[in-house]
PDB file of C-alpha atoms in Angstrom:
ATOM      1  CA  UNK A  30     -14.797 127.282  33.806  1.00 49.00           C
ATOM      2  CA  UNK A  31     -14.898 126.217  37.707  1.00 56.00           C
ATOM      3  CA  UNK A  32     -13.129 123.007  38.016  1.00 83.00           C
ATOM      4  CA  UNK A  33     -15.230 122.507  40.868  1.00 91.00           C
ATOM      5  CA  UNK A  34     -19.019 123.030  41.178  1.00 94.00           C
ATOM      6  CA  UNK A  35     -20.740 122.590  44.075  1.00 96.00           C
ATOM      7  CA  UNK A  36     -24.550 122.498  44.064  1.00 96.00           C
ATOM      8  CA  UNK A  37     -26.960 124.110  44.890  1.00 97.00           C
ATOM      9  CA  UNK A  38     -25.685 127.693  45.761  1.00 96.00           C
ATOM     10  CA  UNK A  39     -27.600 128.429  48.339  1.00 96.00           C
ATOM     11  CA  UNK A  40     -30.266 126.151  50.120  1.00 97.00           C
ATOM     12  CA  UNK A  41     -32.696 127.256  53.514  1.00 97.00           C
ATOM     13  CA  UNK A  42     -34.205 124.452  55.315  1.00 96.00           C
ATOM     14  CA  UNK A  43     -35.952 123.745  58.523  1.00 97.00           C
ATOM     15  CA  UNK A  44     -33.918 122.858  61.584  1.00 97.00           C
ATOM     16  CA  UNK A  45     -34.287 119.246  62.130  1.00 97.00           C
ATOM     17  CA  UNK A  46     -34.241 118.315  58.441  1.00 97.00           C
ATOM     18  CA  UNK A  47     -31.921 116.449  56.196  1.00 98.00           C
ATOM     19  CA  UNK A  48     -29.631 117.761  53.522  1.00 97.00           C
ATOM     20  CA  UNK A  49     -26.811 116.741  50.867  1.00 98.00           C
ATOM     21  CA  UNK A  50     -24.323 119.082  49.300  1.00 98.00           C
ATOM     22  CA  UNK A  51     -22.384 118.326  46.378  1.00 97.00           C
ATOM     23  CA  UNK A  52     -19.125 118.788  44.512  1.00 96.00           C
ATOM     24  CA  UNK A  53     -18.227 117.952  41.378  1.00 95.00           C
ATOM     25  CA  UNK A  54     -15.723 117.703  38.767  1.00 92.00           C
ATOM     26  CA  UNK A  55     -14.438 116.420  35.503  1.00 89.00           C
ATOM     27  CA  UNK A  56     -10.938 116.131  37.225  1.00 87.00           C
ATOM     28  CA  UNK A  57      -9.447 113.999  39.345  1.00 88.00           C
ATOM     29  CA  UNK A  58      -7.975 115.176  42.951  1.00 86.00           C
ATOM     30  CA  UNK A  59      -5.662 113.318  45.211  1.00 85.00           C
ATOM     31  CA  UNK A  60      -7.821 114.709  47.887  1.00 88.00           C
ATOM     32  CA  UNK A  61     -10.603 117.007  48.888  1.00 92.00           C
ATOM     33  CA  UNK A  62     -10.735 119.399  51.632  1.00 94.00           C
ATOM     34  CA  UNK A  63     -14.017 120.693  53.268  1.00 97.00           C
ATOM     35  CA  UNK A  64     -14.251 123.657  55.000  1.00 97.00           C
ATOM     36  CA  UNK A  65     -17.073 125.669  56.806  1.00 97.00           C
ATOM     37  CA  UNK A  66     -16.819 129.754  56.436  1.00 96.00           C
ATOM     38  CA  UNK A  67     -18.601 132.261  58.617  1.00 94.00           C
ATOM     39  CA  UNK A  68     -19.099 135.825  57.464  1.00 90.00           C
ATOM     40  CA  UNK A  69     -16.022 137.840  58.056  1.00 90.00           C
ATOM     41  CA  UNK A  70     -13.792 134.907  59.483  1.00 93.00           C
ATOM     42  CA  UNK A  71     -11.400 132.510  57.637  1.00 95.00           C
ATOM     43  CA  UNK A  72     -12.273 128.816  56.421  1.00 96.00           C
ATOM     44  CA  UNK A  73     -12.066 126.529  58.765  1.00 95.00           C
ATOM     45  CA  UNK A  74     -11.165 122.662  57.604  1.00 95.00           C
ATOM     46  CA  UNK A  75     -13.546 120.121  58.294  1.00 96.00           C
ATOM     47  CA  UNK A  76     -12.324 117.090  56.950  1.00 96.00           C
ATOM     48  CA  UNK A  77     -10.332 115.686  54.320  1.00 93.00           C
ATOM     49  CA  UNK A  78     -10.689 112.874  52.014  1.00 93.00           C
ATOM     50  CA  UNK A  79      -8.098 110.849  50.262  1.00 91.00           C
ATOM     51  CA  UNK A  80      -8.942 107.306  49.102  1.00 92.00           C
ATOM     52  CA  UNK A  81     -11.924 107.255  46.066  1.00 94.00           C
ATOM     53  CA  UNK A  82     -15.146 105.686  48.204  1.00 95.00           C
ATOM     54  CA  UNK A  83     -14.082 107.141  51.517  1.00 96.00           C
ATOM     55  CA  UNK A  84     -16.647 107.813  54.296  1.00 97.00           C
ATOM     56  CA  UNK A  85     -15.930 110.103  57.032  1.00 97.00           C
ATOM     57  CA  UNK A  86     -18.460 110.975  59.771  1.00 97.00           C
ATOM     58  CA  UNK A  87     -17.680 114.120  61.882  1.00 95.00           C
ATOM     59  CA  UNK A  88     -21.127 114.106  64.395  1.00 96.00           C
ATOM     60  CA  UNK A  89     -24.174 114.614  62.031  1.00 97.00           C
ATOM     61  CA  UNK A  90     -21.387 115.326  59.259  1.00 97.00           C
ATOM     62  CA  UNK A  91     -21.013 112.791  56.879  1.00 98.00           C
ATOM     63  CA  UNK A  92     -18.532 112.961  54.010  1.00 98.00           C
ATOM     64  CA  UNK A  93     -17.813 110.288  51.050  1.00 97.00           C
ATOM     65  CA  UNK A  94     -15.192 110.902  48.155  1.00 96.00           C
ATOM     66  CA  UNK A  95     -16.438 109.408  45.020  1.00 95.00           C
ATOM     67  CA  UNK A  96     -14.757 106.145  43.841  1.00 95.00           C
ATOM     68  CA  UNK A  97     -13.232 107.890  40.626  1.00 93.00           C
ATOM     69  CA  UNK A  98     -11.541 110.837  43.104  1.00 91.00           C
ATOM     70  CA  UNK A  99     -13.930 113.186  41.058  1.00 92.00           C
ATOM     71  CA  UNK A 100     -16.740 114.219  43.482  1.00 94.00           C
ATOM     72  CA  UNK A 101     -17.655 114.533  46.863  1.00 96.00           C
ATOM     73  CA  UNK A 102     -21.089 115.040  48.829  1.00 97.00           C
ATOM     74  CA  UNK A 103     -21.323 116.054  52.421  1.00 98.00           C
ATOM     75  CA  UNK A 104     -24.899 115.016  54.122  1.00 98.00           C
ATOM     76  CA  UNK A 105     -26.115 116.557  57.436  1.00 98.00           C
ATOM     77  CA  UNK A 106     -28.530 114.997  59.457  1.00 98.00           C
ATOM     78  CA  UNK A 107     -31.338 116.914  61.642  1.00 98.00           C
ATOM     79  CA  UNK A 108     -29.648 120.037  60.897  1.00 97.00           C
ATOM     80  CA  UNK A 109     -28.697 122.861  63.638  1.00 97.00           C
ATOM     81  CA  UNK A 110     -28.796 126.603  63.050  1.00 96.00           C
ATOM     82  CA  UNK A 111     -25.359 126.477  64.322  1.00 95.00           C
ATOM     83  CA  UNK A 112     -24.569 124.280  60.906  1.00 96.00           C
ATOM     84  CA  UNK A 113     -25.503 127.793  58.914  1.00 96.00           C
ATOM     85  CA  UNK A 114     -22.729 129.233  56.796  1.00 96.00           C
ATOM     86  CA  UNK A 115     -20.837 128.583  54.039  1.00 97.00           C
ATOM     87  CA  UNK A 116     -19.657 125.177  53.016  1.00 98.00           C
ATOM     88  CA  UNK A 117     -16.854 124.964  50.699  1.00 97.00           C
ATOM     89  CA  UNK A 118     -14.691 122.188  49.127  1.00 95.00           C
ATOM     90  CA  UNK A 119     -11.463 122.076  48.225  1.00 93.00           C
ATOM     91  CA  UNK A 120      -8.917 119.866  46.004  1.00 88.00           C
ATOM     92  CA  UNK A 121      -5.087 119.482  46.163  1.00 79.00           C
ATOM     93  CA  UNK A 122      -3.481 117.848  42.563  1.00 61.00           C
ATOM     94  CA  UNK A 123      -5.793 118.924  39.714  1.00 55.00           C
ATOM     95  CA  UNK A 124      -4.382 117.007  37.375  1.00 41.00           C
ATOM     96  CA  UNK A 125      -5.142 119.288  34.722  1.00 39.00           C
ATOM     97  CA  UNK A 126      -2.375 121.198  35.745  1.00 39.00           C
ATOM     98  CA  UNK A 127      -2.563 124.498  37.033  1.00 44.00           C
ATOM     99  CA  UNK A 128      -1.957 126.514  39.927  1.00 49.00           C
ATOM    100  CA  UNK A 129      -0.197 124.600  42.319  1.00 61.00           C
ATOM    101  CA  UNK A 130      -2.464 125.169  45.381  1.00 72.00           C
ATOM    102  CA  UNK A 131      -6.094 124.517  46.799  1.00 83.00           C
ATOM    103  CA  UNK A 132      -8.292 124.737  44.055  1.00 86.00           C
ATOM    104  CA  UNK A 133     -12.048 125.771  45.966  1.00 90.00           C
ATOM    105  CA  UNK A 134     -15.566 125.580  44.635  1.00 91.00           C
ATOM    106  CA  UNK A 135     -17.936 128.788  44.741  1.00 92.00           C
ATOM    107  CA  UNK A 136     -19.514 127.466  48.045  1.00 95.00           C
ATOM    108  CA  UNK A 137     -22.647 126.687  49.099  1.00 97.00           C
ATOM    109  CA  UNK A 138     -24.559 129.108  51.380  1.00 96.00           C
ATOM    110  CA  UNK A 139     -26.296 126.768  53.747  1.00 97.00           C
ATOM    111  CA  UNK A 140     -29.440 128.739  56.401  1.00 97.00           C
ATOM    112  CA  UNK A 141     -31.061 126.336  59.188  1.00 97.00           C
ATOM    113  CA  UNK A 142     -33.913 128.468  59.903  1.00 96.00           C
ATOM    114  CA  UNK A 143     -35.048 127.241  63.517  1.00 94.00           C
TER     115      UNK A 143
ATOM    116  CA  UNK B  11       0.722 127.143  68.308  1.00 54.00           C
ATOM    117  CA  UNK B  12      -2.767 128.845  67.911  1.00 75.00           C
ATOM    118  CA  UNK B  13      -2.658 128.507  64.238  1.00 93.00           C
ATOM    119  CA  UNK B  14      -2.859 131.167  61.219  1.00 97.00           C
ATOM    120  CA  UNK B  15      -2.690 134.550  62.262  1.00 97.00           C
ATOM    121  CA  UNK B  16      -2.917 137.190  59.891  1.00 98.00           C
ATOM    122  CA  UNK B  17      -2.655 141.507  60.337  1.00 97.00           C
ATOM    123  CA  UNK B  18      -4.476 143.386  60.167  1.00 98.00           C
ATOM    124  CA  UNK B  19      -8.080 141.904  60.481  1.00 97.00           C
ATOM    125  CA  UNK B  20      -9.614 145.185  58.112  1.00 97.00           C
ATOM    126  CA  UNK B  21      -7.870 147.546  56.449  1.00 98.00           C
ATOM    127  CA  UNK B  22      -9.623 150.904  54.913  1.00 98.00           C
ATOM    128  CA  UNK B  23      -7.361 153.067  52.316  1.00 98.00           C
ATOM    129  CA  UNK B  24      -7.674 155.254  49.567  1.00 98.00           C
ATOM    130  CA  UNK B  25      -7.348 154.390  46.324  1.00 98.00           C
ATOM    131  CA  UNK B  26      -4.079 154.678  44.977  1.00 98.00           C
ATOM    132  CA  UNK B  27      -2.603 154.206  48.430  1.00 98.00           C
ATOM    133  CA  UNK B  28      -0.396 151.239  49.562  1.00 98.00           C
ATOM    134  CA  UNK B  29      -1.349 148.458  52.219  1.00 98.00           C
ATOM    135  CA  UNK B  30       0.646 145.784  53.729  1.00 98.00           C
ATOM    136  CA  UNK B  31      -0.901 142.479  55.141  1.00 98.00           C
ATOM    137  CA  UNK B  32       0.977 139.977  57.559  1.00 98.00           C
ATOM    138  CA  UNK B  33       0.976 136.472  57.666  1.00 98.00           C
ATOM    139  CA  UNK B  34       2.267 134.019  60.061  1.00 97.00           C
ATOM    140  CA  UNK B  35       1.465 130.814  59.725  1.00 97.00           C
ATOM    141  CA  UNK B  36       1.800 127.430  61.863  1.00 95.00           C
ATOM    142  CA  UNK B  37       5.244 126.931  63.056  1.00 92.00           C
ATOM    143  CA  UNK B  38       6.527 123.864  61.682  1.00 88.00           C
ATOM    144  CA  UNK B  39       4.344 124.431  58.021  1.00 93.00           C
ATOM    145  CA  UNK B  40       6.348 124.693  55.034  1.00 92.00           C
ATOM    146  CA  UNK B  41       3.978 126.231  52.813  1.00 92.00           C
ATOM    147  CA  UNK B  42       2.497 129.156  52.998  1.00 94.00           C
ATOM    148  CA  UNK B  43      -0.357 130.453  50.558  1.00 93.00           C
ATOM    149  CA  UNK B  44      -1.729 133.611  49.901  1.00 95.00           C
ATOM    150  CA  UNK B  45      -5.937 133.355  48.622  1.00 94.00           C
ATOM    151  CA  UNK B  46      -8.384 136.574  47.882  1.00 95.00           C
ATOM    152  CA  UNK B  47     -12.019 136.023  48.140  1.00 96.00           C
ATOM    153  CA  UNK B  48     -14.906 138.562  47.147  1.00 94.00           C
ATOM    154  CA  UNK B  49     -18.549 138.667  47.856  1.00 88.00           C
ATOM    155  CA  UNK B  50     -20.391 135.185  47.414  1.00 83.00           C
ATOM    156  CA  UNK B  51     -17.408 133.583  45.630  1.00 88.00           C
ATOM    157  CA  UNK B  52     -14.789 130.519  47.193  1.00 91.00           C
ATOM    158  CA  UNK B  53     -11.465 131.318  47.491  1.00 92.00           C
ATOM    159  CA  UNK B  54      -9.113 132.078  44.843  1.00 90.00           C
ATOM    160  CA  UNK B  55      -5.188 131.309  44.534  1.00 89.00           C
ATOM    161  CA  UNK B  56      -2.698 134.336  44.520  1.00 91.00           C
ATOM    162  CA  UNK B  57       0.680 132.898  44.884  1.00 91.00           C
ATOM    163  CA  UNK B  58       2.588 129.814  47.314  1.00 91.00           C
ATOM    164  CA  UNK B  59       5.540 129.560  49.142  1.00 92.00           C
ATOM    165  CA  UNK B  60       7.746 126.626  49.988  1.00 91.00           C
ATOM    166  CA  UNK B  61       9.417 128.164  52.639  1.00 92.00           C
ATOM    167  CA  UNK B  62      11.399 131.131  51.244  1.00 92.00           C
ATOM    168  CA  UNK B  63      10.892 130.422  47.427  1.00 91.00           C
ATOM    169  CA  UNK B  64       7.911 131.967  46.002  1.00 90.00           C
ATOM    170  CA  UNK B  65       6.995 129.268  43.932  1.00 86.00           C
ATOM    171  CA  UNK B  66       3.960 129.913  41.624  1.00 83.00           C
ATOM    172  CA  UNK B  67       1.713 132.864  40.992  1.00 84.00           C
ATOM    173  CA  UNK B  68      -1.643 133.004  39.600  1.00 84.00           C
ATOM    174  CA  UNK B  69      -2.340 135.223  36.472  1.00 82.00           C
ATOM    175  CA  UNK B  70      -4.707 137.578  39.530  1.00 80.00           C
ATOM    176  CA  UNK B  71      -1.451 138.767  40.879  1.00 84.00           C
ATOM    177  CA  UNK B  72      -0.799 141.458  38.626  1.00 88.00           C
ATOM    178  CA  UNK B  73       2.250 143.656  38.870  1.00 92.00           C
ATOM    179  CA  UNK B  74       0.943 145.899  41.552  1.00 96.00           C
ATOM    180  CA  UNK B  75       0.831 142.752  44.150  1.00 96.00           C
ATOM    181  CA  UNK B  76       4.102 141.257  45.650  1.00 95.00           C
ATOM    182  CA  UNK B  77       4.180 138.617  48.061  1.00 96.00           C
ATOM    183  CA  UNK B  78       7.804 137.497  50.480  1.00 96.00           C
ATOM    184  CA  UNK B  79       8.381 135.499  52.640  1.00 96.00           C
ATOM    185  CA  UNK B  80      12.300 136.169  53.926  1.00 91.00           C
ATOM    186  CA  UNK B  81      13.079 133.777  56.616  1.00 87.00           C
ATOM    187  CA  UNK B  82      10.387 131.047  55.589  1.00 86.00           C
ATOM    188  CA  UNK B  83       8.563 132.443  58.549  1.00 91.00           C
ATOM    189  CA  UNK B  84       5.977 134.567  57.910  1.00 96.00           C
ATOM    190  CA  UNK B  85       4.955 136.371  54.823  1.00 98.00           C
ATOM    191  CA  UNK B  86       3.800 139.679  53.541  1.00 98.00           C
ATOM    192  CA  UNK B  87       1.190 140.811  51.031  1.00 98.00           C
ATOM    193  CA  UNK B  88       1.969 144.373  49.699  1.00 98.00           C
ATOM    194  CA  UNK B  89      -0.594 145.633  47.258  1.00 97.00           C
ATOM    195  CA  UNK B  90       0.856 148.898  45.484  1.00 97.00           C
ATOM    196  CA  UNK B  91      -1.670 151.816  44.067  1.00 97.00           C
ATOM    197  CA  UNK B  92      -4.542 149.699  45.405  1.00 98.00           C
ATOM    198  CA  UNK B  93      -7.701 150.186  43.367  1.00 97.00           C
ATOM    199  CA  UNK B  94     -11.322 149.298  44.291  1.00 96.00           C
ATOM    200  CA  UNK B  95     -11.377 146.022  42.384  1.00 95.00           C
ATOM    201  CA  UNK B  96      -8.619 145.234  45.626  1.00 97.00           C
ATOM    202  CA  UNK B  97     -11.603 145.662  47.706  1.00 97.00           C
ATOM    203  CA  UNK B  98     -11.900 141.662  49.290  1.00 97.00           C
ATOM    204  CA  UNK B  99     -10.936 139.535  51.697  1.00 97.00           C
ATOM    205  CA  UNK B 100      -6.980 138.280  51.645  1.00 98.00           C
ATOM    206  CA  UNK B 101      -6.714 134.693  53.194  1.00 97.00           C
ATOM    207  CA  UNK B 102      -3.579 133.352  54.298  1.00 97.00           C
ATOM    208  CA  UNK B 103      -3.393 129.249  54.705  1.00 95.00           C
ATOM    209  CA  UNK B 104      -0.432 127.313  55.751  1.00 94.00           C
ATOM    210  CA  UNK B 105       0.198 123.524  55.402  1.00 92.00           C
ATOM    211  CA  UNK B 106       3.247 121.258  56.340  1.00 90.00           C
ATOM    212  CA  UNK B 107       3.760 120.009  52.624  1.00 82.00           C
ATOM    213  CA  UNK B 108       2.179 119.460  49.666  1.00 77.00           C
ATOM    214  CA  UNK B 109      -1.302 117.705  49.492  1.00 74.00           C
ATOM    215  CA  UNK B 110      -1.232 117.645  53.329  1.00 82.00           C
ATOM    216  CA  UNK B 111      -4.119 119.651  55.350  1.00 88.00           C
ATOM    217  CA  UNK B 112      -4.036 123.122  54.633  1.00 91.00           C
ATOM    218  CA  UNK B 113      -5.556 125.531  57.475  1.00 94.00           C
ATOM    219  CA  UNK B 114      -6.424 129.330  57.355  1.00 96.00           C
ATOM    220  CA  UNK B 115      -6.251 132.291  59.074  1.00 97.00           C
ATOM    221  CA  UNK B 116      -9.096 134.781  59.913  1.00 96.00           C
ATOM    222  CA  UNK B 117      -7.889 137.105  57.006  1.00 97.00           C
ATOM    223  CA  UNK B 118      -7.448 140.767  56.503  1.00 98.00           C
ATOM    224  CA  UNK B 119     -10.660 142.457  54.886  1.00 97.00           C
ATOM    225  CA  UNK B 120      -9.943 145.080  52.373  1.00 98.00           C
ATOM    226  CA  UNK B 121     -11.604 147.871  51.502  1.00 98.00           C
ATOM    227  CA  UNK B 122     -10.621 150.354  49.344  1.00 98.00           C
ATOM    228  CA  UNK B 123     -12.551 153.462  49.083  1.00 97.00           C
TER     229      UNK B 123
END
């Protein structure tokens, strides 16, 4: 069982178009981490967010955590080819228990066709 | 301090060989964590460091993995008798304490042949 599941897998949209990604749990986090992957390179962090209902805007980036410290969504506006790769998030304190690390979704594989 | 740096960037052996991977992380970081990633998947825990003391290990590290880090400087990934389930990408992230950021290197790509 994934403790986190982000949704969809894999989505392909026009440049200039809208689009939400998701990540979800049944546990709570302290905080969530988003990164952005390329093929053959390492994550690299995006943002984090700590405090359930938290907005954070990073350009056409915009990140909220959900109020219960259970979710998280990351919308991009008028989407760039350069935003193609792989989006992942990330939590810190599963409460759960468990390994003591980063626990990361499967990812999202996001195309911007232009 | 560029960040995470991690050696080598690929890696090619033959099965039943032994590899070696580097990690060293951001200078003043405490912990130090070692991920493996396959094909389409997200990341998934191996084992974390609070400066020297290997502190936890995830039931994917079996026997044939074994992770140090010495000085509670940088760290090393030996993988003994690799096999071609090894074959996959070996992250290395560093952060300055718990539940603080956590940022990765470029990782060492795997493949065993």
């Amino acid at each position: 069982t994934q403790l986190l599941e982000q949704s969809p897998q894999f989505l392909s949209i026009q440049e200039g178009e809208n689009l939400t990604v998701y990540c979800n749990s049944s546990s709570v986090f302290s905080s969530l981490q988003w990164y952005r992957q390329e093929p053959g390179e390492g994550p690299v962090l995006l943002v984090t967010v700590v405090t359930g209902g938290e907005v954070k805007k990073l350009k056409r980036l915009t990140f909220q955590f959900g109020d219960a410290r259970k979710d998280s969504s990351l919308h991009i506006t008028a989407a760039q080819p350069g935003d193609t790769g792989l989006y992942l998030c990330a939590g810190w304190g599963y409460s759960g228990g468990g390994a003591d690390g980063l626990t990361f979704g499967k990812g999202t594989h996001l195309i911007i066709q232009p | 301090d560029t960040g995470v740096s991690q050696d080598p960037r690929h890696k090619i052996t033959k099965r039943g060989q032994n590899v070696t991977f580097r990690c060293d992380p951001i200078s003043e970081h405490n912990r130090l964590y070692w991920y493996r990633q396959t094909l389409g998947q997200g990341p998934e825990f191996l084992t974390y460091f609070q400066n020297e003391a290997q502190l936890e290990k995830s039931r994917l590290l079996s026997d044939r993995f074994s992770a140090e880090r010495p000085k509670g400087s940088f760290s090393t990934l030996e993988i003994q008798r690799t096999e071609q389930g090894d074959s996959a990408m070996y992250l290395c992230a560093s952060s300055r304490t718990e539940n603080t950021e956590a940022f990765f290197g470029q990782g060492t790509r795997l493949t065993v042949v």
